XYZ file of C-alpha atoms in Angstrom:
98
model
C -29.488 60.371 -9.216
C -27.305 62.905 -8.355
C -29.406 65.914 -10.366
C -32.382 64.336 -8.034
C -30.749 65.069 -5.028
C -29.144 68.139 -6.284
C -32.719 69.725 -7.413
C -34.270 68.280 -4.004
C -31.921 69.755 -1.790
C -32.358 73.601 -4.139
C -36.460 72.761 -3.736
C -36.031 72.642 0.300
C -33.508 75.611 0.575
C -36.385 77.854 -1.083
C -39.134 76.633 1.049
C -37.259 77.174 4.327
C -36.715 80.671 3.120
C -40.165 81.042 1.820
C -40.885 80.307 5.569
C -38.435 82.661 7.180
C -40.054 85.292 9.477
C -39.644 88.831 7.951
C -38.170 91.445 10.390
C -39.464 94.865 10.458
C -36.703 97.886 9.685
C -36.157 99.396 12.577
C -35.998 103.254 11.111
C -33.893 105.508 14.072
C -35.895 108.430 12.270
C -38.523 109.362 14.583
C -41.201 108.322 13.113
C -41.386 104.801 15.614
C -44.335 105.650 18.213
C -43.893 102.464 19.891
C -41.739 102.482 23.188
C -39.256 99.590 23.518
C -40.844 96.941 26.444
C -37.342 95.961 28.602
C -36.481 92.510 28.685
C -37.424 90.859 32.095
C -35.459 87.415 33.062
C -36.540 85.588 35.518
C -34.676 85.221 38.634
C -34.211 81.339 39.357
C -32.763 79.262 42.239
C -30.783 77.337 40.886
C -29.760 74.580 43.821
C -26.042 72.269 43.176
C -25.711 68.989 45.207
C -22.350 68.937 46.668
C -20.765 65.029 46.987
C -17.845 64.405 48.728
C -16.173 60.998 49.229
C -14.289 60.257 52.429
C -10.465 60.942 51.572
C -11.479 62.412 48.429
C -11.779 58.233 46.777
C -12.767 57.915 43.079
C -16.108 56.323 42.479
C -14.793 53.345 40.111
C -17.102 50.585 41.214
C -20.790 49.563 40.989
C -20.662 46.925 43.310
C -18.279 48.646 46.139
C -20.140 51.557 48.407
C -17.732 54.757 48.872
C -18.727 56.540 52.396
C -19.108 59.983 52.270
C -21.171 63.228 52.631
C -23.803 65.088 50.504
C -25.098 69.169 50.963
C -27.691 71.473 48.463
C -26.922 74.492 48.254
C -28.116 77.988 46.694
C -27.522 80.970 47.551
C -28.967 81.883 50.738
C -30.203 77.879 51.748
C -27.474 75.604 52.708
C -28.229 72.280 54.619
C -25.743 70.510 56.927
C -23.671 67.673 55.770
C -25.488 64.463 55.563
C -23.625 60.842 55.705
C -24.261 59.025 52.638
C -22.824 55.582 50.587
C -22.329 56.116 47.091
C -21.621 53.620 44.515
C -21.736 53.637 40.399
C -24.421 53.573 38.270
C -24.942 53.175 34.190
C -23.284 50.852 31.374
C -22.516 53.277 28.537
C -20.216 55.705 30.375
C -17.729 52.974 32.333
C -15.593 52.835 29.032
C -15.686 55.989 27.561
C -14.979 57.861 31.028
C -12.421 56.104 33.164
């Protein structure tokens, strides 16, 4: 069993690099006619929600509502505070993240 696996695993290793992309040389000798193209990255807005409970109170309920405020923000847009309730929310995380 184990000169199965063993001869599997060797089979798979040579067809991923069978598969691997080849990369051209990059000579620095002058004979390269092609001009480099710059690399152009997008610029995003990227927006963060901003939630702040009153007197700074931990969220460590999903039945009791925490009172508190809410903003978005980037860099240039920024709305006003807006009253909100918050409460928790999920079953997984409870226990792992007190």
């Amino acid at each position: 069993m184990k000169k199965i696996l063993i001869s599997i695993l060797l089979v798979m290793i040579s067809l991923l690099g069978a598969c691997a992309k080849e990369v051209p040389n990059n000579n620095d000798n002058g004979d390269n006619n092609e001009e480099e193209q710059p690399i152009v990255i997008p610029d995003y807005k990227v927006y963060t929600l901003h939630i702040s409970t009153k007197d700074n109170k931990v969220i460590d309920s999903k039945e009791t509502y925490v009172k508190g405020t809410i903003e978005v923000k980037d860099g240039e847009f920024k709305t006003e505070p807006l009253s909100m309730e918050i409460r928790g929310r999920g079953n997984s995380t409870w226990a792992l993240f007190p």
